[in-house]
C-alpha cells in the first residue's frame, strides 16, 4: 500500500504531540483500521472533531517514527499498539537499518491489549456471482492483464483445493487420491528384475520396418548356478501378437545379477508394422533383463552399451526391458526412469489435456531417495503409448514405476466441492464452494509473499525491532522460493535479512505460502511463543544466522505444497550457537527439526516432535545432514521426545516407510545425543550414517519395524562413535534391535546398554562384524550390557520413563527429565 502523505498541518501536530510525549521515558503510537496515516497516531481512537487519531497502517507507524527520529534521538522505547481488525498488505512492509531501535530505545509493534490485529498478505475477492450450477465466479482484470497470479485460495480461513485429478481424499489425503506411474522410461543400465516365476511376462510395442528373420540379442545378468542351473536356455521365450513362441536358447550365467552381457539367440520371424511382443518365463529361473536388440544383419554385434550401425539394407530394433506396456509378475521390479517423461496407465490422462497452459504434475518421485515432491509442467500426452512428457526446473529425479502423482490446475479437473480454478488468460476465477462457503464468505487470494521484511546489511543490521501478539495470514509462494528438489527454502512471510537483537513473540501465523519466519544472516534474535500452522512450506528457517533463540513455538500442519521442509530448519555455514528448545512440532510432511550443513555448537533440546515425515521417505524427525567428512559440530540433541516418525512413500498403492527418530545422516559428526525418548519410529530410533565422534548416551529407543539402532559406517568414514547407557527395546520380535556395518574398536565403543524384547531370549542383531550376539560380545562390544525388562512406567499410554527399580539404573542410566519437554507457560521463559 502507498502511505498517505501528511498535510503540513498534520506534520506540525504530529511533531508537537511527539515532543510533548518526549518528556516521558516511553512513546506509544496507535494503529487502527479506522485510522489515518495523516494523523498523529498518539490517540487510541479518532477524536470528536475527526481530525486526529490513530494511524491506519504499520507502514504509517514506521514513517511516523522516521519523522520522529529526524527531530533527534528517540526519547525512550517506542511501542506501536495495533488495534484489532484486518489490515490487508498488498505491498511488503520494509524496514531499513535506519528504522532500528537501540538497546535503550527498542521499537515494538504489538497487539493492543485484548485485541487481535490480523495482517493479511492478500486481497478479498469481491463481486462473486453464483451460477446456475452453484459455482462461484469472479472476473479479475488484473489477472487477465498479467499483473496478479495466485496458487492458493482461502474461504473463511479454509484452504481450498486447486482443481486436480484425481480428487483429493479428505479422509486419507496422504495415501489416496493419486495416479501412479505405470512404467518409468529407461535406457541401458536400467532394467527389470525379480521375474523368476513361471508365468511372469512383459508385453512391448514393437515397430518393425520390414518383415524378416531377426536375430535376437539379449542384454541381461544372471547367477542361477547356486539354484541348480547355469543356463536359462529354453526357459524363456518371445512371441508376437499371441502367436507361436520362440525360445531364447543362449542365456548362460554372467557371473552376477548386475553383470550385464549381450548374448546372441536364434532368430525370430517379425512381420512389418506395429505389433505386440511378449517375453515370458516358461519354466522359472531368474534373469535381470536390460535390453533386447533385433537385427537382420548377421554380422552385427553389440558392445556393452555401444550399438554400432548395421550394414546397408539391414535393420535394427532396440527395446529397453523396462519399456513394457503391460506385465504380470508378483515380484517384478523395474529399474528405470527419465526425468522428463513417464508412461501412465492407459486412460489415466486424456490426450486433450496435453500442454494445457499452467497445468502442473505433482510427482512424489522415487528416483532420489523419495525425499521430495516435484512440481513440473504438463507436456505432451501420447494416448497410444501412454507416454507423458513433463518439463521445468524441478525435473531433477528419474520418474519410476509406481511413483504417485496428481495433475493440478486444469479447468477440466474442476469437479469437486472445495476446488477452484483460475484462468490466467481470461482472469476468470471459478469455485465449487464447499459446505459453508458462499458469495457472502470472505474469500482471499494471496498478493505478497513477504508481509514484512528487513533489508539490513552486514555492517548495518536491523536492530532492536520486535513484533508481539500479531496475527499474520495469507501469503503467496512461487516456484522460485528454493523448495524444489533437496532445497529447504529461502523465504518467509516475515523475512529478516541481517537482523540483530530482534524478536517475534506470541504471534500467530496461518494460511501461508512460505515459511512463517526466515532469518538470513545476522543473529542474536528470538522467535518465541508463536503458533504456526497451515503452511505451504515450513515453519521457521535460519540461514547462516547465529546465536538465535527459537523456543516455545507450536508448529504443525506444514508442508502442504512443498514437502522437503521442516518445522525448524538451521542451514548453512555460520548457523552457529543457536538454541531450538521447548517447541511442539507435529504433522509435518518431512522434518520436525533439521540441521542442513549447518554450523557449530547448536543445541536442540526439550522439544516434542510427533507425527513427522508423513509424505516423504529416508528421513528423520530430528535430522542432520553434513557433507564435510571430518567436521565435528560440537552440537547437542538432548531431552527431546520423538514419536511416530513415519517416513512414508509408496510403490503403486503399496506403502513403503523409512523414518528415523534421530538421524545423523551423511557425515554428521561431533554430535552428543543424550536423554531423548524415541518411540514408534518406522525404521528405528537412531541412525548413525558416516560421521565421526558422535556420542549416543542415556536415550530410550522403543518400537520400530526394521531395526531400533543402526550404525552404518558409511564410506568407512566413521571413528570415535560411543553408544552407552541406552535402553533399546522392541515389543515385536521381528525387527532387529541393532544393525551395523563393518566396525571395530576404532570405529565404535558400545557398552552398558539395556536391550529387551519380551518375545525373545537374547538381542536380535545383524552386523558385518559379527554373526550373532555372542560373536558381537566376543568382539568386545556390549560386554557389560544386559538383557532385561527396563520397567517402563506406563507404556500403554506412551510413558516410557523408567520405574525406580529398573535394571538400567545399575548400568549408569540417569532418569530423563520429561516434565520440561514442550512449550512452557510465559512465566517459565528463560
Coordinates of C-alpha atoms in Angstrom, one line a residue, residues 158-471:
X158 CA -10.2 -22.6 5.0
X159 CA -7.6 -23.6 2.4
X160 CA -9.4 -24.5 -0.8
X161 CA -8.0 -27.1 -3.3
X162 CA -6.7 -26.1 -6.7
X163 CA -8.6 -28.2 -9.3
X164 CA -6.9 -31.6 -9.5
X165 CA -7.2 -35.1 -10.9
X166 CA -7.7 -37.4 -9.2
X167 CA -9.6 -35.6 -6.5
X168 CA -8.0 -35.3 -3.0
X169 CA -9.4 -37.7 -0.4
X170 CA -10.1 -35.6 2.7
X171 CA -10.3 -38.8 4.8
X172 CA -6.9 -40.0 3.8
X173 CA -5.0 -37.3 1.9
X174 CA -1.6 -38.9 2.2
X175 CA -2.4 -42.3 0.8
X176 CA -5.4 -41.8 -1.5
X177 CA -6.3 -39.6 -4.4
X178 CA -3.3 -40.4 -6.7
X179 CA -2.4 -41.9 -10.1
X180 CA 0.7 -44.0 -10.4
X181 CA 3.5 -44.1 -13.0
X182 CA 2.7 -47.3 -14.8
X183 CA 6.3 -47.6 -16.2
X184 CA 9.4 -45.4 -15.9
X185 CA 11.1 -44.9 -19.2
X186 CA 14.6 -46.2 -19.2
X187 CA 17.8 -46.9 -21.1
X188 CA 20.9 -49.0 -20.7
X189 CA 21.7 -49.5 -17.1
X190 CA 18.0 -49.7 -16.2
X191 CA 16.1 -52.9 -16.4
X192 CA 13.8 -55.4 -14.9
X193 CA 14.4 -58.0 -12.2
X194 CA 12.6 -60.4 -10.0
X195 CA 10.9 -62.1 -13.0
X196 CA 11.8 -65.6 -11.9
X197 CA 8.3 -67.1 -11.6
X198 CA 6.7 -69.4 -14.2
X199 CA 4.2 -67.3 -16.0
X200 CA 5.8 -63.9 -15.5
X201 CA 5.5 -61.9 -18.7
X202 CA 6.0 -58.4 -20.2
X203 CA 4.4 -57.0 -23.3
X204 CA 6.1 -54.4 -25.6
X205 CA 5.0 -52.4 -28.6
X206 CA 7.5 -53.1 -31.4
X207 CA 7.6 -51.2 -34.8
X208 CA 9.1 -53.4 -37.4
X209 CA 10.4 -51.6 -40.5
X210 CA 10.4 -54.6 -42.8
X211 CA 9.3 -58.2 -42.5
X212 CA 12.1 -60.7 -42.0
X213 CA 14.0 -63.1 -39.8
X214 CA 15.6 -61.0 -37.0
X215 CA 18.5 -62.3 -34.9
X216 CA 17.7 -61.8 -31.2
X217 CA 20.3 -60.3 -28.9
X218 CA 19.5 -60.1 -25.2
X219 CA 21.4 -58.0 -22.7
X220 CA 20.9 -59.5 -19.2
X221 CA 22.5 -60.6 -16.0
X222 CA 22.1 -63.9 -14.3
X223 CA 23.6 -66.1 -11.5
X224 CA 21.5 -69.2 -11.3
X225 CA 24.2 -71.7 -10.5
X226 CA 23.5 -71.6 -6.8
X227 CA 20.0 -72.7 -7.6
X228 CA 21.0 -75.7 -9.6
X229 CA 21.4 -74.4 -13.2
X230 CA 23.9 -72.2 -15.0
X231 CA 22.0 -71.5 -18.2
X232 CA 18.4 -70.2 -18.8
X233 CA 18.4 -71.6 -22.4
X234 CA 14.9 -72.6 -23.4
X235 CA 13.3 -71.5 -20.2
X236 CA 12.0 -68.1 -21.6
X237 CA 10.6 -67.2 -25.0
X238 CA 9.4 -64.4 -27.2
X239 CA 6.1 -64.3 -29.1
X240 CA 4.4 -61.9 -31.5
X241 CA 0.7 -60.9 -31.3
X242 CA -0.2 -64.0 -29.3
X243 CA 1.3 -66.4 -31.9
X244 CA 3.9 -69.2 -31.6
X245 CA 6.6 -68.5 -29.1
X246 CA 10.3 -68.7 -30.0
X247 CA 12.6 -69.9 -27.1
X248 CA 15.6 -67.9 -26.2
X249 CA 18.3 -70.6 -26.4
X250 CA 21.5 -68.9 -25.2
X251 CA 21.4 -67.4 -21.8
X252 CA 24.3 -68.6 -19.7
X253 CA 25.1 -67.2 -16.3
X254 CA 27.0 -63.9 -16.5
X255 CA 28.8 -64.2 -13.1
X256 CA 26.4 -61.8 -11.4
X257 CA 22.8 -60.5 -11.5
X258 CA 24.2 -57.0 -12.1
X259 CA 26.9 -58.1 -14.6
X260 CA 25.2 -57.3 -17.8
X261 CA 26.3 -59.0 -21.0
X262 CA 24.9 -59.5 -24.5
X263 CA 24.0 -63.0 -25.8
X264 CA 23.1 -63.9 -29.3
X265 CA 20.0 -66.1 -29.7
X266 CA 18.2 -67.7 -32.6
X267 CA 16.2 -65.6 -35.0
X268 CA 12.5 -64.7 -34.7
X269 CA 10.2 -64.0 -37.6
X270 CA 8.8 -60.5 -37.4
X271 CA 6.1 -59.1 -39.7
X272 CA 6.2 -55.5 -40.8
X273 CA 4.3 -52.8 -38.9
X274 CA 3.4 -52.2 -35.3
X275 CA 3.0 -55.4 -33.1
X276 CA 2.8 -56.6 -29.6
X277 CA 5.8 -58.6 -28.5
X278 CA 5.7 -60.7 -25.3
X279 CA 8.6 -62.0 -23.3
X280 CA 7.5 -64.9 -21.0
X281 CA 9.2 -67.0 -18.3
X282 CA 8.0 -70.6 -19.3
X283 CA 9.9 -72.8 -16.8
X284 CA 11.1 -70.5 -14.0
X285 CA 14.5 -69.2 -13.1
X286 CA 16.0 -65.7 -12.8
X287 CA 17.1 -63.1 -15.3
X288 CA 17.8 -59.4 -14.9
X289 CA 16.9 -58.0 -18.3
X290 CA 18.4 -54.8 -19.6
X291 CA 17.5 -54.7 -23.3
X292 CA 16.6 -56.6 -26.5
X293 CA 18.1 -55.9 -29.9
X294 CA 16.6 -57.4 -33.2
X295 CA 18.6 -57.2 -36.4
X296 CA 18.6 -58.7 -39.9
X297 CA 22.4 -58.0 -40.1
X298 CA 24.1 -61.4 -39.4
X299 CA 27.5 -59.8 -38.8
X300 CA 26.3 -57.1 -36.4
X301 CA 27.5 -57.4 -32.8
X302 CA 26.8 -55.0 -29.8
X303 CA 29.5 -53.9 -27.4
X304 CA 28.3 -53.1 -23.9
X305 CA 26.1 -50.1 -24.2
X306 CA 27.5 -49.1 -27.6
X307 CA 25.4 -50.1 -30.6
X308 CA 27.3 -49.9 -33.9
X309 CA 25.4 -49.2 -37.1
X310 CA 24.1 -52.1 -39.1
X311 CA 25.0 -52.8 -42.7
X312 CA 23.3 -51.0 -45.5
X313 CA 20.0 -52.6 -46.4
X314 CA 19.6 -54.3 -43.0
X315 CA 17.6 -53.2 -39.9
X316 CA 18.0 -52.8 -36.2
X317 CA 15.3 -52.6 -33.5
X318 CA 16.2 -51.9 -29.8
X319 CA 13.8 -52.3 -26.9
X320 CA 14.7 -51.4 -23.3
X321 CA 13.5 -54.1 -21.0
X322 CA 11.8 -51.6 -18.7
X323 CA 9.7 -50.1 -21.5
X324 CA 7.0 -52.7 -21.3
X325 CA 3.4 -51.5 -21.7
X326 CA 1.8 -54.3 -19.7
X327 CA 3.1 -57.1 -17.4
X328 CA 2.4 -59.8 -15.0
X329 CA 4.9 -60.6 -12.2
X330 CA 4.2 -60.6 -8.5
X331 CA 7.7 -59.6 -7.6
X332 CA 8.6 -57.8 -10.8
X333 CA 10.8 -54.8 -10.1
X334 CA 11.7 -52.3 -12.8
X335 CA 14.7 -50.0 -12.5
X336 CA 14.1 -47.1 -14.9
X337 CA 13.1 -43.6 -15.2
X338 CA 13.6 -40.4 -17.2
X339 CA 13.5 -37.0 -15.6
X340 CA 11.1 -35.6 -18.1
X341 CA 8.8 -38.4 -19.2
X342 CA 7.0 -41.5 -17.8
X343 CA 4.4 -44.0 -19.0
X344 CA 1.0 -43.7 -17.5
X345 CA -1.7 -46.3 -17.2
X346 CA -3.8 -46.2 -20.4
X347 CA -6.6 -43.7 -20.0
X348 CA -5.3 -42.0 -16.8
X349 CA -4.8 -38.6 -18.5
X350 CA -6.9 -37.6 -21.6
X351 CA -4.7 -36.6 -24.5
X352 CA -6.6 -33.3 -24.8
X353 CA -5.0 -32.2 -21.6
X354 CA -1.6 -32.1 -23.2
X355 CA 0.3 -28.8 -23.0
X356 CA -2.5 -27.0 -21.1
X357 CA -1.1 -23.7 -20.0
X358 CA -0.4 -23.7 -16.3
X359 CA -1.2 -27.4 -15.8
X360 CA 1.1 -29.0 -13.2
X361 CA 2.0 -32.5 -12.5
X362 CA 2.9 -33.1 -8.8
X363 CA 5.1 -36.2 -8.6
X364 CA 6.3 -37.9 -5.4
X365 CA 9.5 -39.2 -7.1
X366 CA 11.4 -42.3 -6.0
X367 CA 14.5 -41.7 -8.1
X368 CA 16.2 -39.6 -5.5
X369 CA 15.5 -41.2 -2.1
X370 CA 11.8 -40.5 -2.2
X371 CA 12.7 -37.3 -0.3
X372 CA 10.7 -34.6 -2.1
X373 CA 7.8 -33.9 -4.4
X374 CA 8.4 -32.3 -7.9
X375 CA 6.0 -29.7 -9.3
X376 CA 6.5 -29.8 -13.1
X377 CA 4.7 -28.6 -16.2
X378 CA 2.4 -31.0 -18.2
X379 CA 3.6 -31.5 -21.7
X380 CA 2.7 -34.0 -24.5
X381 CA 0.5 -37.0 -23.8
X382 CA 0.7 -39.9 -26.2
X383 CA -2.6 -41.8 -25.8
X384 CA -1.4 -44.8 -27.8
X385 CA 1.9 -45.4 -26.0
X386 CA 0.9 -43.8 -22.7
X387 CA 4.0 -41.6 -22.5
X388 CA 3.5 -38.4 -20.6
X389 CA 6.1 -35.6 -21.0
X390 CA 6.9 -33.1 -18.3
X391 CA 9.2 -30.1 -18.1
X392 CA 10.5 -27.5 -15.7
X393 CA 13.4 -26.7 -13.3
X394 CA 12.1 -29.2 -10.8
X395 CA 12.6 -32.2 -13.1
X396 CA 15.6 -33.4 -11.1
X397 CA 15.0 -37.1 -10.4
X398 CA 14.1 -40.1 -12.6
X399 CA 10.4 -40.8 -12.5
X400 CA 10.0 -44.5 -11.8
X401 CA 7.4 -47.3 -11.8
X402 CA 4.9 -46.9 -9.1
X403 CA 5.5 -43.2 -8.3
X404 CA 2.4 -41.5 -7.2
X405 CA 1.2 -38.3 -8.8
X406 CA -1.7 -36.0 -9.5
X407 CA -2.4 -33.2 -12.0
X408 CA -3.4 -29.8 -10.8
X409 CA -4.7 -26.5 -12.3
X410 CA -6.9 -27.8 -15.1
X411 CA -10.3 -26.5 -15.9
X412 CA -11.4 -30.0 -16.8
X413 CA -10.5 -31.2 -13.4
X414 CA -12.8 -28.8 -11.6
X415 CA -15.4 -31.2 -10.3
X416 CA -15.5 -31.4 -6.5
X417 CA -16.6 -29.2 -3.7
X418 CA -13.8 -27.1 -2.3
X419 CA -11.9 -27.0 -5.7
X420 CA -11.2 -23.8 -7.7
X421 CA -9.6 -22.9 -11.0
X422 CA -8.1 -19.6 -12.2
X423 CA -7.9 -19.0 -15.9
X424 CA -4.8 -16.9 -16.2
X425 CA -5.6 -15.8 -19.7
X426 CA -9.1 -14.5 -19.1
X427 CA -8.9 -13.7 -15.4
X428 CA -11.9 -15.8 -14.6
X429 CA -11.9 -17.5 -11.1
X430 CA -14.3 -20.4 -10.7
X431 CA -15.0 -22.1 -7.3
X432 CA -17.1 -25.1 -6.4
X433 CA -17.8 -23.9 -2.9
X434 CA -17.6 -26.4 0.0
X435 CA -20.2 -26.5 2.6
X436 CA -20.4 -23.2 4.5
X437 CA -18.7 -21.2 1.7
X438 CA -20.8 -18.8 -0.3
X439 CA -20.7 -15.5 -2.2
X440 CA -21.0 -13.8 1.2
X441 CA -18.0 -15.5 2.6
X442 CA -14.6 -13.8 2.8
X443 CA -12.6 -15.3 0.0
X444 CA -9.0 -14.2 -0.1
X445 CA -6.2 -14.8 -2.6
X446 CA -2.5 -14.0 -1.8
X447 CA -0.8 -11.0 -3.2
X448 CA 2.6 -10.8 -1.4
X449 CA 5.0 -13.5 -0.3
X450 CA 6.7 -11.4 2.3
X451 CA 4.3 -9.5 4.5
X452 CA 7.2 -7.8 6.5
X453 CA 10.8 -7.7 5.6
X454 CA 14.0 -6.1 6.8
X455 CA 16.8 -5.0 4.5
X456 CA 19.8 -4.8 6.7
X457 CA 23.4 -5.3 5.7
X458 CA 26.3 -7.0 7.5
X459 CA 27.6 -3.6 8.5
X460 CA 24.2 -2.0 9.2
X461 CA 21.8 -4.6 10.5
X462 CA 18.2 -4.0 11.6
X463 CA 18.3 -4.0 15.4
X464 CA 16.0 -3.9 18.4
X465 CA 12.8 -4.3 16.5
X466 CA 10.1 -6.5 17.9
X467 CA 6.7 -8.0 16.8
X468 CA 4.4 -9.2 19.5
X469 CA 0.9 -10.6 19.7
X470 CA 0.2 -10.1 16.0
X471 CA -1.5 -12.5 13.5

